mmCIF file of C-alpha atoms and ligand atoms in Angstrom:
data_model
loop_
_atom_site.group_PDB
_atom_site.id
_atom_site.type_symbol
_atom_site.label_atom_id
_atom_site.label_comp_id
_atom_site.label_asym_id
_atom_site.label_seq_id
_atom_site.Cartn_x
_atom_site.Cartn_y
_atom_site.Cartn_z
ATOM 1 C CA UNK A 118 47.614 -46.758 -5.199
ATOM 2 C CA UNK A 119 44.782 -48.023 -3.035
ATOM 3 C CA UNK A 120 45.564 -45.338 -0.457
ATOM 4 C CA UNK A 121 45.443 -42.664 -3.127
ATOM 5 C CA UNK A 122 42.078 -43.966 -4.311
ATOM 6 C CA UNK A 123 40.668 -43.943 -0.746
ATOM 7 C CA UNK A 124 41.913 -40.364 -0.268
ATOM 8 C CA UNK A 125 40.259 -39.366 -3.519
ATOM 9 C CA UNK A 126 36.964 -40.949 -2.435
ATOM 10 C CA UNK A 127 37.088 -39.084 0.898
ATOM 11 C CA UNK A 128 37.850 -35.865 -0.947
ATOM 12 C CA UNK A 129 35.003 -36.519 -3.379
ATOM 13 C CA UNK A 130 32.592 -37.103 -0.503
ATOM 14 C CA UNK A 131 33.753 -33.835 1.176
ATOM 15 C CA UNK A 132 33.186 -32.042 -2.093
ATOM 16 C CA UNK A 133 29.714 -33.583 -2.504
ATOM 17 C CA UNK A 134 28.809 -32.466 1.026
ATOM 18 C CA UNK A 135 30.096 -28.997 0.289
ATOM 19 C CA UNK A 136 28.078 -28.785 -2.941
ATOM 20 C CA UNK A 137 24.972 -30.028 -1.050
ATOM 21 C CA UNK A 138 25.365 -27.423 1.647
ATOM 22 C CA UNK A 139 25.952 -24.681 -0.968
ATOM 23 C CA UNK A 140 22.719 -25.757 -2.730
ATOM 24 C CA UNK A 141 20.868 -25.791 0.580
ATOM 25 C CA UNK A 142 22.146 -22.330 1.435
ATOM 26 C CA UNK A 143 21.144 -21.108 -2.033
ATOM 27 C CA UNK A 144 17.589 -22.371 -1.469
ATOM 28 C CA UNK A 145 17.550 -20.741 1.975
ATOM 29 C CA UNK A 146 18.889 -17.484 0.587
ATOM 30 C CA UNK A 147 16.270 -17.512 -2.155
ATOM 31 C CA UNK A 148 13.485 -18.041 0.416
ATOM 32 C CA UNK A 149 14.775 -15.241 2.620
ATOM 33 C CA UNK A 150 15.086 -12.939 -0.393
ATOM 34 C CA UNK A 151 11.508 -13.722 -1.478
ATOM 35 C CA UNK A 152 10.186 -12.948 1.998
ATOM 36 C CA UNK A 153 12.248 -9.766 2.263
ATOM 37 C CA UNK A 154 11.122 -8.540 -1.163
ATOM 38 C CA UNK A 155 7.494 -9.144 -0.167
ATOM 39 C CA UNK A 156 7.978 -7.303 3.136
ATOM 40 C CA UNK A 157 9.494 -4.304 1.400
ATOM 41 C CA UNK A 158 6.414 -3.762 -0.791
ATOM 42 C CA UNK A 159 3.832 -3.629 2.024
ATOM 43 C CA UNK A 160 1.600 -0.630 2.665
ATOM 44 C CA UNK A 161 -0.149 -1.300 5.945
ATOM 45 C CA UNK A 162 0.191 -3.046 9.278
ATOM 46 C CA UNK A 163 -2.639 -5.371 8.258
ATOM 47 C CA UNK A 164 -0.657 -6.515 5.198
ATOM 48 C CA UNK A 165 2.473 -6.915 7.311
ATOM 49 C CA UNK A 166 0.676 -9.137 9.829
ATOM 50 C CA UNK A 167 -0.871 -11.279 7.065
ATOM 51 C CA UNK A 168 2.480 -11.613 5.359
ATOM 52 C CA UNK A 169 4.408 -12.527 8.480
ATOM 53 C CA UNK A 170 1.905 -15.071 9.756
ATOM 54 C CA UNK A 171 1.048 -16.807 6.504
ATOM 55 C CA UNK A 172 4.004 -16.485 4.143
ATOM 56 C CA UNK A 173 6.724 -17.180 6.705
ATOM 57 C CA UNK A 174 5.094 -20.463 7.713
ATOM 58 C CA UNK A 175 4.541 -21.633 4.140
ATOM 59 C CA UNK A 176 7.826 -20.398 2.703
ATOM 60 C CA UNK A 177 9.970 -21.982 5.405
ATOM 61 C CA UNK A 178 7.738 -25.034 5.887
ATOM 62 C CA UNK A 179 7.331 -24.370 9.587
ATOM 63 C CA UNK A 180 4.759 -25.889 11.912
ATOM 64 C CA UNK A 181 3.925 -22.691 13.748
ATOM 65 C CA UNK A 182 4.690 -18.995 13.411
ATOM 66 C CA UNK A 183 3.596 -16.317 15.832
ATOM 67 C CA UNK A 184 4.062 -12.567 15.771
ATOM 68 C CA UNK A 185 4.356 -10.630 19.020
ATOM 69 C CA UNK A 186 3.877 -6.856 18.957
ATOM 70 C CA UNK A 187 4.095 -4.372 21.808
ATOM 71 C CA UNK A 188 0.905 -2.294 21.722
ATOM 72 C CA UNK A 189 1.009 -0.161 24.861
ATOM 73 C CA UNK A 190 -1.808 2.219 23.850
ATOM 74 C CA UNK A 191 -3.970 -0.302 22.002
ATOM 75 C CA UNK A 192 -3.289 1.667 18.794
ATOM 76 C CA UNK A 193 -2.090 -1.258 16.716
ATOM 77 C CA UNK A 194 -5.187 -3.249 17.600
ATOM 78 C CA UNK A 195 -7.327 -0.317 16.473
ATOM 79 C CA UNK A 196 -5.406 0.064 13.180
ATOM 80 C CA UNK A 197 -5.858 -3.632 12.445
ATOM 81 C CA UNK A 198 -9.566 -3.659 13.305
ATOM 82 C CA UNK A 199 -10.103 -0.541 11.205
ATOM 83 C CA UNK A 200 -8.466 -2.355 8.296
ATOM 84 C CA UNK A 201 -10.870 -5.252 8.675
ATOM 85 C CA UNK A 202 -8.719 -7.793 10.539
ATOM 86 C CA UNK A 203 -10.639 -9.861 13.074
ATOM 87 C CA UNK A 204 -7.946 -9.673 15.732
ATOM 88 C CA UNK A 205 -9.740 -12.112 18.057
ATOM 89 C CA UNK A 206 -9.570 -14.748 15.301
ATOM 90 C CA UNK A 207 -5.782 -14.486 15.005
ATOM 91 C CA UNK A 208 -4.371 -16.496 17.927
ATOM 92 C CA UNK A 209 -0.874 -16.295 16.433
ATOM 93 C CA UNK A 210 -0.885 -12.513 16.630
ATOM 94 C CA UNK A 211 -0.030 -11.621 20.223
ATOM 95 C CA UNK A 212 -0.489 -7.960 21.176
ATOM 96 C CA UNK A 213 1.151 -7.066 24.481
ATOM 97 C CA UNK A 214 0.204 -4.070 26.590
ATOM 98 C CA UNK A 215 3.787 -3.845 27.899
ATOM 99 C CA UNK A 216 7.279 -4.773 26.746
ATOM 100 C CA UNK A 217 8.111 -6.704 29.951
ATOM 101 C CA UNK A 218 8.021 -10.173 28.377
ATOM 102 C CA UNK A 219 10.362 -9.133 25.555
ATOM 103 C CA UNK A 220 12.663 -7.313 27.966
ATOM 104 C CA UNK A 221 12.927 -10.425 30.150
ATOM 105 C CA UNK A 222 13.540 -12.706 27.160
ATOM 106 C CA UNK A 223 15.961 -10.664 25.051
ATOM 107 C CA UNK A 224 17.164 -7.671 26.997
ATOM 108 C CA UNK A 225 20.614 -8.941 27.929
ATOM 109 C CA UNK A 226 22.024 -9.276 24.413
ATOM 110 C CA UNK A 227 19.146 -8.727 21.941
ATOM 111 C CA UNK A 228 20.083 -12.033 20.290
ATOM 112 C CA UNK A 229 17.693 -14.660 18.895
ATOM 113 C CA UNK A 230 16.917 -17.656 21.088
ATOM 114 C CA UNK A 231 17.320 -20.973 19.282
ATOM 115 C CA UNK A 232 16.709 -24.312 20.922
ATOM 116 C CA UNK A 233 14.132 -26.724 22.272
ATOM 117 C CA UNK A 234 10.662 -25.504 23.129
ATOM 118 C CA UNK A 235 10.674 -24.908 26.887
ATOM 119 C CA UNK A 236 7.365 -23.829 28.298
ATOM 120 C CA UNK A 237 8.849 -21.386 30.834
ATOM 121 C CA UNK A 238 10.935 -19.640 28.151
ATOM 122 C CA UNK A 239 8.650 -19.952 25.103
ATOM 123 C CA UNK A 240 5.122 -20.526 26.463
ATOM 124 C CA UNK A 241 4.043 -16.884 26.152
ATOM 125 C CA UNK A 242 5.276 -16.703 22.532
ATOM 126 C CA UNK A 243 2.968 -19.358 21.134
ATOM 127 C CA UNK A 244 -0.806 -19.494 21.668
ATOM 128 C CA UNK A 245 -0.763 -23.273 22.095
ATOM 129 C CA UNK A 246 2.412 -25.295 22.707
ATOM 130 C CA UNK A 247 3.846 -26.675 19.448
ATOM 131 C CA UNK A 248 4.139 -30.477 19.232
ATOM 132 C CA UNK A 249 6.364 -32.064 21.906
ATOM 133 C CA UNK A 250 10.093 -31.840 21.291
ATOM 134 C CA UNK A 251 9.684 -28.987 18.810
ATOM 135 C CA UNK A 252 12.536 -26.628 18.233
ATOM 136 C CA UNK A 253 11.955 -22.892 18.141
ATOM 137 C CA UNK A 254 13.607 -19.647 17.104
ATOM 138 C CA UNK A 255 12.521 -16.461 18.885
ATOM 139 C CA UNK A 256 13.759 -13.429 16.950
ATOM 140 C CA UNK A 257 13.714 -10.045 18.705
ATOM 141 C CA UNK A 258 12.524 -7.121 16.568
ATOM 142 C CA UNK A 259 14.061 -3.857 17.694
ATOM 143 C CA UNK A 260 15.051 -0.448 16.408
ATOM 144 C CA UNK A 261 17.229 2.120 18.142
ATOM 145 C CA UNK A 262 17.527 -0.200 21.140
ATOM 146 C CA UNK A 263 13.758 -0.408 21.645
ATOM 147 C CA UNK A 264 12.077 -3.807 21.464
ATOM 148 C CA UNK A 265 8.975 -3.632 19.243
ATOM 149 C CA UNK A 266 8.072 -7.305 19.103
ATOM 150 C CA UNK A 267 9.321 -10.711 18.077
ATOM 151 C CA UNK A 268 8.939 -13.199 15.255
ATOM 152 C CA UNK A 269 8.631 -16.724 16.594
ATOM 153 C CA UNK A 270 9.184 -19.838 14.524
ATOM 154 C CA UNK A 271 8.553 -23.447 15.544
ATOM 155 C CA UNK A 272 9.281 -26.754 13.853
ATOM 156 C CA UNK A 273 8.498 -30.305 14.901
ATOM 157 C CA UNK A 274 11.972 -31.160 13.597
ATOM 158 C CA UNK A 275 13.986 -30.857 16.785
ATOM 159 C CA UNK A 276 17.226 -30.333 14.881
ATOM 160 C CA UNK A 277 15.828 -27.376 12.897
ATOM 161 C CA UNK A 278 16.792 -24.711 15.442
ATOM 162 C CA UNK A 279 19.738 -25.498 17.741
ATOM 163 C CA UNK A 280 21.658 -23.277 20.109
ATOM 164 C CA UNK A 281 25.001 -23.744 18.302
ATOM 165 C CA UNK A 282 23.649 -22.837 14.842
ATOM 166 C CA UNK A 283 24.880 -19.817 12.927
ATOM 167 C CA UNK A 284 22.088 -17.251 12.889
ATOM 168 C CA UNK A 285 23.207 -14.996 10.016
ATOM 169 C CA UNK A 286 20.062 -15.550 7.900
ATOM 170 C CA UNK A 287 17.737 -15.222 10.884
ATOM 171 C CA UNK A 288 19.545 -12.099 12.144
ATOM 172 C CA UNK A 289 19.148 -10.532 8.735
ATOM 173 C CA UNK A 290 15.453 -11.459 8.515
ATOM 174 C CA UNK A 291 14.821 -9.967 11.981
ATOM 175 C CA UNK A 292 16.690 -6.830 10.983
ATOM 176 C CA UNK A 293 14.739 -6.369 7.710
ATOM 177 C CA UNK A 294 11.432 -7.101 9.453
ATOM 178 C CA UNK A 295 12.263 -4.599 12.229
ATOM 179 C CA UNK A 296 12.925 -1.849 9.682
ATOM 180 C CA UNK A 297 9.714 -2.716 7.782
ATOM 181 C CA UNK A 298 7.738 -2.760 11.039
ATOM 182 C CA UNK A 299 9.096 0.628 12.112
ATOM 183 C CA UNK A 300 8.384 2.149 8.673
ATOM 184 C CA UNK A 301 4.893 0.678 8.566
ATOM 185 C CA UNK A 302 4.049 2.003 12.038
ATOM 186 C CA UNK A 303 5.347 5.479 11.158
ATOM 187 C CA UNK A 304 3.403 5.423 7.915
ATOM 188 C CA UNK A 305 0.220 4.269 9.696
ATOM 189 C CA UNK A 306 0.562 7.058 12.258
ATOM 190 C CA UNK A 307 1.006 9.746 9.584
ATOM 191 C CA UNK A 308 -1.805 8.335 7.440
ATOM 192 C CA UNK A 309 -4.193 8.130 10.357
ATOM 193 C CA UNK A 310 -3.273 11.487 11.874
ATOM 194 C CA UNK A 311 -4.407 13.100 8.623
ATOM 195 C CA UNK A 312 -7.658 11.199 9.016
ATOM 196 C CA UNK A 313 -8.343 12.297 12.589
ATOM 197 C CA UNK A 314 -10.358 15.261 13.787
ATOM 198 C CA UNK A 315 -7.982 17.416 15.830
ATOM 199 C CA UNK A 316 -10.588 18.602 18.347
ATOM 200 C CA UNK A 317 -12.406 15.394 19.277
ATOM 201 C CA UNK A 318 -9.793 12.731 18.414
ATOM 202 C CA UNK A 319 -12.308 10.645 16.451
ATOM 203 C CA UNK A 320 -11.944 10.125 12.702
ATOM 204 C CA UNK A 321 -12.693 12.964 10.334
ATOM 205 C CA UNK A 322 -14.949 13.272 7.299
ATOM 206 C CA UNK A 323 -12.141 12.332 4.917
ATOM 207 C CA UNK A 324 -11.667 9.015 6.698
ATOM 208 C CA UNK A 325 -15.410 8.392 6.742
ATOM 209 C CA UNK A 326 -15.708 9.013 3.017
ATOM 210 C CA UNK A 327 -12.887 6.561 2.313
ATOM 211 C CA UNK A 328 -14.400 3.907 4.566
ATOM 212 C CA UNK A 329 -17.978 4.237 3.395
ATOM 213 C CA UNK A 330 -16.825 3.600 -0.198
ATOM 214 C CA UNK A 331 -14.981 0.442 0.875
ATOM 215 C CA UNK A 332 -17.950 -0.744 2.939
ATOM 216 C CA UNK A 333 -20.380 -0.253 0.047
ATOM 217 C CA UNK A 334 -18.118 -2.359 -2.181
ATOM 218 C CA UNK A 335 -18.122 -5.015 0.530
ATOM 219 C CA UNK A 336 -21.932 -4.858 0.751
ATOM 220 C CA UNK A 337 -22.197 -5.414 -2.999
ATOM 221 C CA UNK A 338 -19.971 -8.485 -2.690
ATOM 222 C CA UNK A 339 -21.416 -10.041 0.462
ATOM 223 C CA UNK A 340 -25.054 -8.955 0.258
ATOM 224 C CA UNK A 341 -24.914 -7.842 3.918
ATOM 225 C CA UNK A 342 -26.761 -4.729 5.117
ATOM 226 C CA UNK A 343 -24.859 -1.510 5.802
ATOM 227 C CA UNK A 344 -26.239 1.149 8.130
ATOM 228 C CA UNK A 345 -25.188 4.748 8.464
ATOM 229 C CA UNK A 346 -26.229 7.102 11.287
ATOM 230 C CA UNK A 347 -26.181 10.877 11.007
ATOM 231 C CA UNK A 348 -26.093 12.553 14.425
ATOM 232 C CA UNK A 349 -26.541 16.261 15.044
ATOM 233 C CA UNK A 350 -26.436 18.014 18.415
ATOM 234 C CA UNK A 351 -29.679 19.967 18.931
ATOM 235 C CA UNK A 352 -29.540 23.750 19.264
ATOM 236 C CA UNK A 353 -25.771 23.724 19.454
ATOM 237 C CA UNK A 354 -25.631 27.395 18.490
ATOM 238 C CA UNK A 355 -27.498 28.189 21.728
ATOM 239 C CA UNK A 356 -24.843 26.274 23.724
ATOM 240 C CA UNK A 357 -22.103 28.351 22.093
ATOM 241 C CA UNK A 358 -24.084 31.563 22.581
ATOM 242 C CA UNK A 359 -24.956 30.788 26.217
ATOM 243 C CA UNK A 360 -21.763 29.201 27.545
ATOM 244 C CA UNK A 361 -19.145 30.380 25.066
ATOM 245 C CA UNK A 362 -17.276 28.723 22.209
ATOM 246 C CA UNK A 363 -14.739 27.019 24.521
ATOM 247 C CA UNK A 364 -17.550 25.309 26.414
ATOM 248 C CA UNK A 365 -19.025 24.315 23.038
ATOM 249 C CA UNK A 366 -15.687 22.663 22.204
ATOM 250 C CA UNK A 367 -15.714 20.774 25.524
ATOM 251 C CA UNK A 368 -19.206 19.512 24.778
ATOM 252 C CA UNK A 369 -18.110 18.283 21.339
ATOM 253 C CA UNK A 370 -15.161 16.358 22.823
ATOM 254 C CA UNK A 371 -17.301 14.830 25.561
ATOM 255 C CA UNK A 372 -20.111 13.970 23.116
ATOM 256 C CA UNK A 373 -17.641 12.213 20.777
ATOM 257 C CA UNK A 374 -16.261 10.128 23.663
ATOM 258 C CA UNK A 375 -19.736 9.289 24.931
ATOM 259 C CA UNK A 376 -20.895 8.158 21.481
ATOM 260 C CA UNK A 377 -17.697 6.129 20.988
ATOM 261 C CA UNK A 378 -18.273 4.342 24.305
ATOM 262 C CA UNK A 379 -21.633 3.012 23.086
ATOM 263 C CA UNK A 380 -20.179 1.483 19.892
ATOM 264 C CA UNK A 381 -18.268 -1.662 19.047
ATOM 265 C CA UNK A 382 -14.577 -1.428 18.100
ATOM 266 C CA UNK A 383 -15.447 -2.339 14.512
ATOM 267 C CA UNK A 384 -18.002 0.494 14.110
ATOM 268 C CA UNK A 385 -16.723 3.721 12.562
ATOM 269 C CA UNK A 386 -17.351 7.071 14.246
ATOM 270 C CA UNK A 387 -16.359 10.294 12.506
ATOM 271 C CA UNK A 388 -16.959 13.990 13.026
ATOM 272 C CA UNK A 389 -18.610 15.008 9.781
ATOM 273 C CA UNK A 390 -18.296 18.718 10.468
ATOM 274 C CA UNK A 391 -19.335 21.312 13.099
ATOM 275 C CA UNK A 392 -21.695 19.610 15.540
ATOM 276 C CA UNK A 393 -22.458 16.686 13.187
ATOM 277 C CA UNK A 394 -21.169 13.154 13.676
ATOM 278 C CA UNK A 395 -21.592 10.089 11.533
ATOM 279 C CA UNK A 396 -21.477 6.391 12.449
ATOM 280 C CA UNK A 397 -21.021 3.452 10.113
ATOM 281 C CA UNK A 398 -22.119 0.218 11.714
ATOM 282 C CA UNK A 399 -20.057 -2.874 11.080
ATOM 283 C CA UNK A 400 -21.128 -5.204 8.306
ATOM 284 C CA UNK A 401 -24.261 -7.231 8.814
ATOM 285 C CA UNK A 402 -26.004 -4.903 11.299
ATOM 286 C CA UNK A 403 -29.613 -4.980 10.074
ATOM 287 C CA UNK A 404 -31.993 -2.002 10.019
ATOM 288 C CA UNK A 405 -33.693 -2.837 13.331
ATOM 289 C CA UNK A 406 -30.375 -3.309 15.130
ATOM 290 C CA UNK A 407 -29.144 -0.018 13.628
ATOM 291 C CA UNK A 408 -32.221 1.797 14.952
ATOM 292 C CA UNK A 409 -31.571 0.227 18.377
ATOM 293 C CA UNK A 410 -27.953 1.425 18.343
ATOM 294 C CA UNK A 411 -29.129 4.928 17.394
ATOM 295 C CA UNK A 412 -31.684 4.940 20.185
ATOM 296 C CA UNK A 413 -29.026 3.760 22.668
ATOM 297 C CA UNK A 414 -26.729 6.627 21.629
ATOM 298 C CA UNK A 415 -29.590 9.165 21.836
ATOM 299 C CA UNK A 416 -30.520 7.964 25.337
ATOM 300 C CA UNK A 417 -26.905 7.900 26.501
ATOM 301 C CA UNK A 418 -26.340 11.519 25.421
ATOM 302 C CA UNK A 419 -29.654 12.651 26.947
ATOM 303 C CA UNK A 420 -28.672 11.030 30.285
ATOM 304 C CA UNK A 421 -25.086 12.262 30.245
ATOM 305 C CA UNK A 422 -24.075 15.269 32.310
ATOM 306 C CA UNK A 423 -21.936 17.678 30.274
ATOM 307 C CA UNK A 424 -19.962 20.565 31.785
ATOM 308 C CA UNK A 425 -19.122 24.033 30.553
ATOM 309 C CA UNK A 426 -15.660 25.545 30.985
ATOM 310 C CA UNK A 427 -16.578 26.642 34.541
ATOM 311 C CA UNK A 428 -17.686 23.096 35.451
ATOM 312 C CA UNK A 429 -21.319 24.092 35.415
ATOM 313 C CA UNK A 430 -23.477 21.079 34.424
ATOM 314 C CA UNK A 431 -25.506 21.244 31.234
ATOM 315 C CA UNK A 432 -27.677 18.874 29.226
ATOM 316 C CA UNK A 433 -27.721 18.321 25.489
ATOM 317 C CA UNK A 434 -29.688 16.158 23.074
ATOM 318 C CA UNK A 435 -29.095 14.557 19.696
ATOM 319 C CA UNK A 436 -31.245 14.063 16.631
ATOM 320 C CA UNK A 437 -30.306 10.981 14.632
ATOM 321 C CA UNK A 438 -31.110 9.910 11.085
ATOM 322 C CA UNK A 439 -30.521 6.243 10.249
ATOM 323 C CA UNK A 440 -30.281 4.857 6.726
ATOM 324 C CA UNK A 441 -29.819 1.202 5.880
ATOM 325 C CA UNK A 442 -28.600 -0.088 2.583
ATOM 326 C CA UNK A 443 -30.152 -3.522 2.149
ATOM 327 C CA UNK A 444 -28.828 -5.187 -1.035
ATOM 328 C CA UNK A 445 -31.895 -7.443 -1.127
ATOM 329 C CA UNK A 446 -34.073 -4.334 -1.606
ATOM 330 C CA UNK A 447 -32.031 -2.440 -4.156
ATOM 331 C CA UNK A 448 -30.013 -3.080 -7.263
ATOM 332 C CA UNK A 449 -26.214 -3.131 -6.769
ATOM 333 C CA UNK A 450 -25.727 -0.131 -9.054
ATOM 334 C CA UNK A 451 -28.121 1.871 -6.893
ATOM 335 C CA UNK A 452 -25.803 1.407 -3.918
ATOM 336 C CA UNK A 453 -23.647 4.499 -3.852
ATOM 337 C CA UNK A 454 -21.990 6.527 -1.133
ATOM 338 C CA UNK A 455 -24.072 9.576 -2.083
ATOM 339 C CA UNK A 456 -27.375 7.687 -1.852
ATOM 340 C CA UNK A 457 -26.530 6.276 1.585
ATOM 341 C CA UNK A 458 -25.477 9.670 2.945
ATOM 342 C CA UNK A 459 -28.471 11.403 1.347
ATOM 343 C CA UNK A 460 -30.880 8.893 2.900
ATOM 344 C CA UNK A 461 -29.335 9.334 6.368
ATOM 345 C CA UNK A 462 -29.394 13.109 5.956
ATOM 346 C CA UNK A 463 -33.085 13.020 4.921
ATOM 347 C CA UNK A 464 -33.909 10.928 8.001
ATOM 348 C CA UNK A 465 -32.000 13.413 10.173
ATOM 349 C CA UNK A 466 -33.941 16.291 8.633
ATOM 350 C CA UNK A 467 -37.181 14.544 9.609
ATOM 351 C CA UNK A 468 -35.914 13.947 13.140
ATOM 352 C CA UNK A 469 -35.138 17.673 13.472
ATOM 353 C CA UNK A 470 -38.490 18.690 11.976
ATOM 354 C CA UNK A 471 -40.415 16.280 14.169
ATOM 355 C CA UNK A 472 -39.193 17.927 17.358
ATOM 356 C CA UNK A 473 -35.483 16.899 17.774
ATOM 357 C CA UNK A 474 -34.043 14.506 20.427
ATOM 358 C CA UNK A 475 -35.266 11.558 18.397
ATOM 359 C CA UNK A 476 -34.295 8.856 15.915
ATOM 360 C CA UNK A 477 -35.793 8.478 12.450
ATOM 361 C CA UNK A 478 -34.899 5.451 10.354
ATOM 362 C CA UNK A 479 -35.265 4.621 6.704
ATOM 363 C CA UNK A 480 -33.800 2.618 3.843
ATOM 364 C CA UNK A 481 -31.882 3.606 0.771
ATOM 365 C CA UNK A 482 -34.787 3.112 -1.622
ATOM 366 C CA UNK A 483 -34.635 1.769 -5.190
ATOM 367 C CA UNK A 484 -34.578 4.393 -7.965
ATOM 368 C CA UNK A 485 -37.715 6.320 -6.926
ATOM 369 C CA UNK A 486 -36.728 7.811 -3.605
ATOM 370 C CA UNK A 487 -39.352 7.445 -0.936
ATOM 371 C CA UNK A 488 -39.503 9.430 2.262
ATOM 372 C CA UNK A 489 -38.059 7.428 5.161
ATOM 373 C CA UNK A 490 -40.577 5.429 7.044
ATOM 374 C CA UNK A 491 -40.469 6.440 10.693
ATOM 375 C CA UNK A 492 -40.660 3.485 13.012
ATOM 376 C CA UNK A 493 -38.548 4.480 15.977
ATOM 377 C CA UNK A 494 -39.204 7.619 17.926
ATOM 378 C CA UNK A 495 -36.934 9.086 20.574
ATOM 379 C CA UNK A 496 -39.601 9.470 23.170
HETATM 380 N N1 GTP B 694 -17.726 25.399 19.797
HETATM 381 C C1 GTP B 694 -17.782 25.022 18.517
HETATM 382 N N2 GTP B 694 -18.852 25.336 17.775
HETATM 383 C C2 GTP B 694 -18.897 24.933 16.496
HETATM 384 C C3 GTP B 694 -17.854 24.185 15.926
HETATM 385 N N3 GTP B 694 -18.188 23.910 14.644
HETATM 386 C C4 GTP B 694 -19.399 24.463 14.420
HETATM 387 N N4 GTP B 694 -19.839 25.080 15.534
HETATM 388 C C5 GTP B 694 -21.075 25.827 15.742
HETATM 389 O O1 GTP B 694 -22.185 24.945 15.723
HETATM 390 C C6 GTP B 694 -23.355 25.755 15.503
HETATM 391 C C7 GTP B 694 -24.295 25.008 14.611
HETATM 392 O O2 GTP B 694 -25.472 25.761 14.570
HETATM 393 P P1 GTP B 694 -26.693 25.449 13.629
HETATM 394 O O3 GTP B 694 -26.204 24.833 12.350
HETATM 395 O O4 GTP B 694 -27.529 26.668 13.539
HETATM 396 O O5 GTP B 694 -27.471 24.304 14.330
HETATM 397 P P2 GTP B 694 -28.053 24.184 15.801
HETATM 398 O O6 GTP B 694 -27.953 25.435 16.601
HETATM 399 O O7 GTP B 694 -27.392 22.978 16.422
HETATM 400 O O8 GTP B 694 -29.567 23.890 15.519
HETATM 401 P P3 GTP B 694 -30.220 22.528 15.069
HETATM 402 O O9 GTP B 694 -29.161 21.700 14.413
HETATM 403 O O10 GTP B 694 -31.269 22.945 14.097
HETATM 404 O O11 GTP B 694 -30.782 21.872 16.270
HETATM 405 C C8 GTP B 694 -22.866 27.073 14.902
HETATM 406 O O12 GTP B 694 -23.042 28.098 15.859
HETATM 407 C C9 GTP B 694 -21.365 26.840 14.673
HETATM 408 O O13 GTP B 694 -20.610 28.025 14.879
HETATM 409 C C10 GTP B 694 -16.711 23.878 16.732
HETATM 410 O O14 GTP B 694 -15.736 23.238 16.338
HETATM 411 N N5 GTP B 694 -16.719 24.321 18.026
#
């Protein structure tokens, strides 16, 4: 009888353990499903990065999460900056200019690595080493045999990730994240290609008009200044007429690259149309700094040697109109895309009328529009 009772107790304890592990797996499954559902509704790389870095850590109660992405052409960095992410302030986002690290770590079998944190194996996957004796899971993200990145999880609980563990949930998460990453990158490329000027490779007017609206909303919220520069190549018709349309195209491409090289990554440069470009300076650039940037661009173009299609050197110049929207000077409702563009265009008109190859600056004025006050001249 006693023996039967002992057997029953052992059986009961087995059953209890089984029920516990089923409950635990249900909780895990629910967490994975929540994360997967969130990943499937994302629209941009920026959202994907935020989701992966923040939600994964909180949802799975991890001590560190990092996200490695292969970014050979620096495109992903540009997408993220354009969408307002301060990449330099995200130590857990690691953008690699080559896939060598991932190839070395996963290439043999494309399987996750689970185990103790070892600096030689895991050091490059975490910005700072997790606490001593942490356990980690490095999950390769790949599609069609190509490694795109990795999701890296760390816990101070050294039993959390062990070599012998079943990895079904983690495999599935890596697989879903890989598909989402591939879709997001394809979507970003299509979206941005339609926002790029085919000749010069800088953004087009459509992109600029989207961005300027977003930036004005931001200005209303933060009270920071927003400056817009209108740039127009002087006597461009004469360049076309003298050297031919193809040479004109070469000049436009070279001018766009030269202007881009004077700007910060976070500034927006777009071809507005024909020989007109527009620059939106990143939030917080005041009116004086904006005029300085404009003057730097003007000087850089004036000093630059351009070439026609027969490699004959030629010189060009730019007229630039600068308009600054300073929320401390105008009412929020006065701050509109049209008013900012109009003010920059008016300043450009003055620069042209005052002799070209110069910068004229002004503010978006409250209700009664004043002529821009000229305080910076080209030469
Ligand atoms: N090569 C080339 N020329 C273009 C392109 N788009 C516009 N243009 C030319 O740019 C010229 C612009 O001429 P205008 O608007 O008269 O201006 P401008 O000669 O630069 O004179 P100002 O602006 O007054 O200094 C026209 O001849 C257009 O045909 C382009 O994509 N390629």
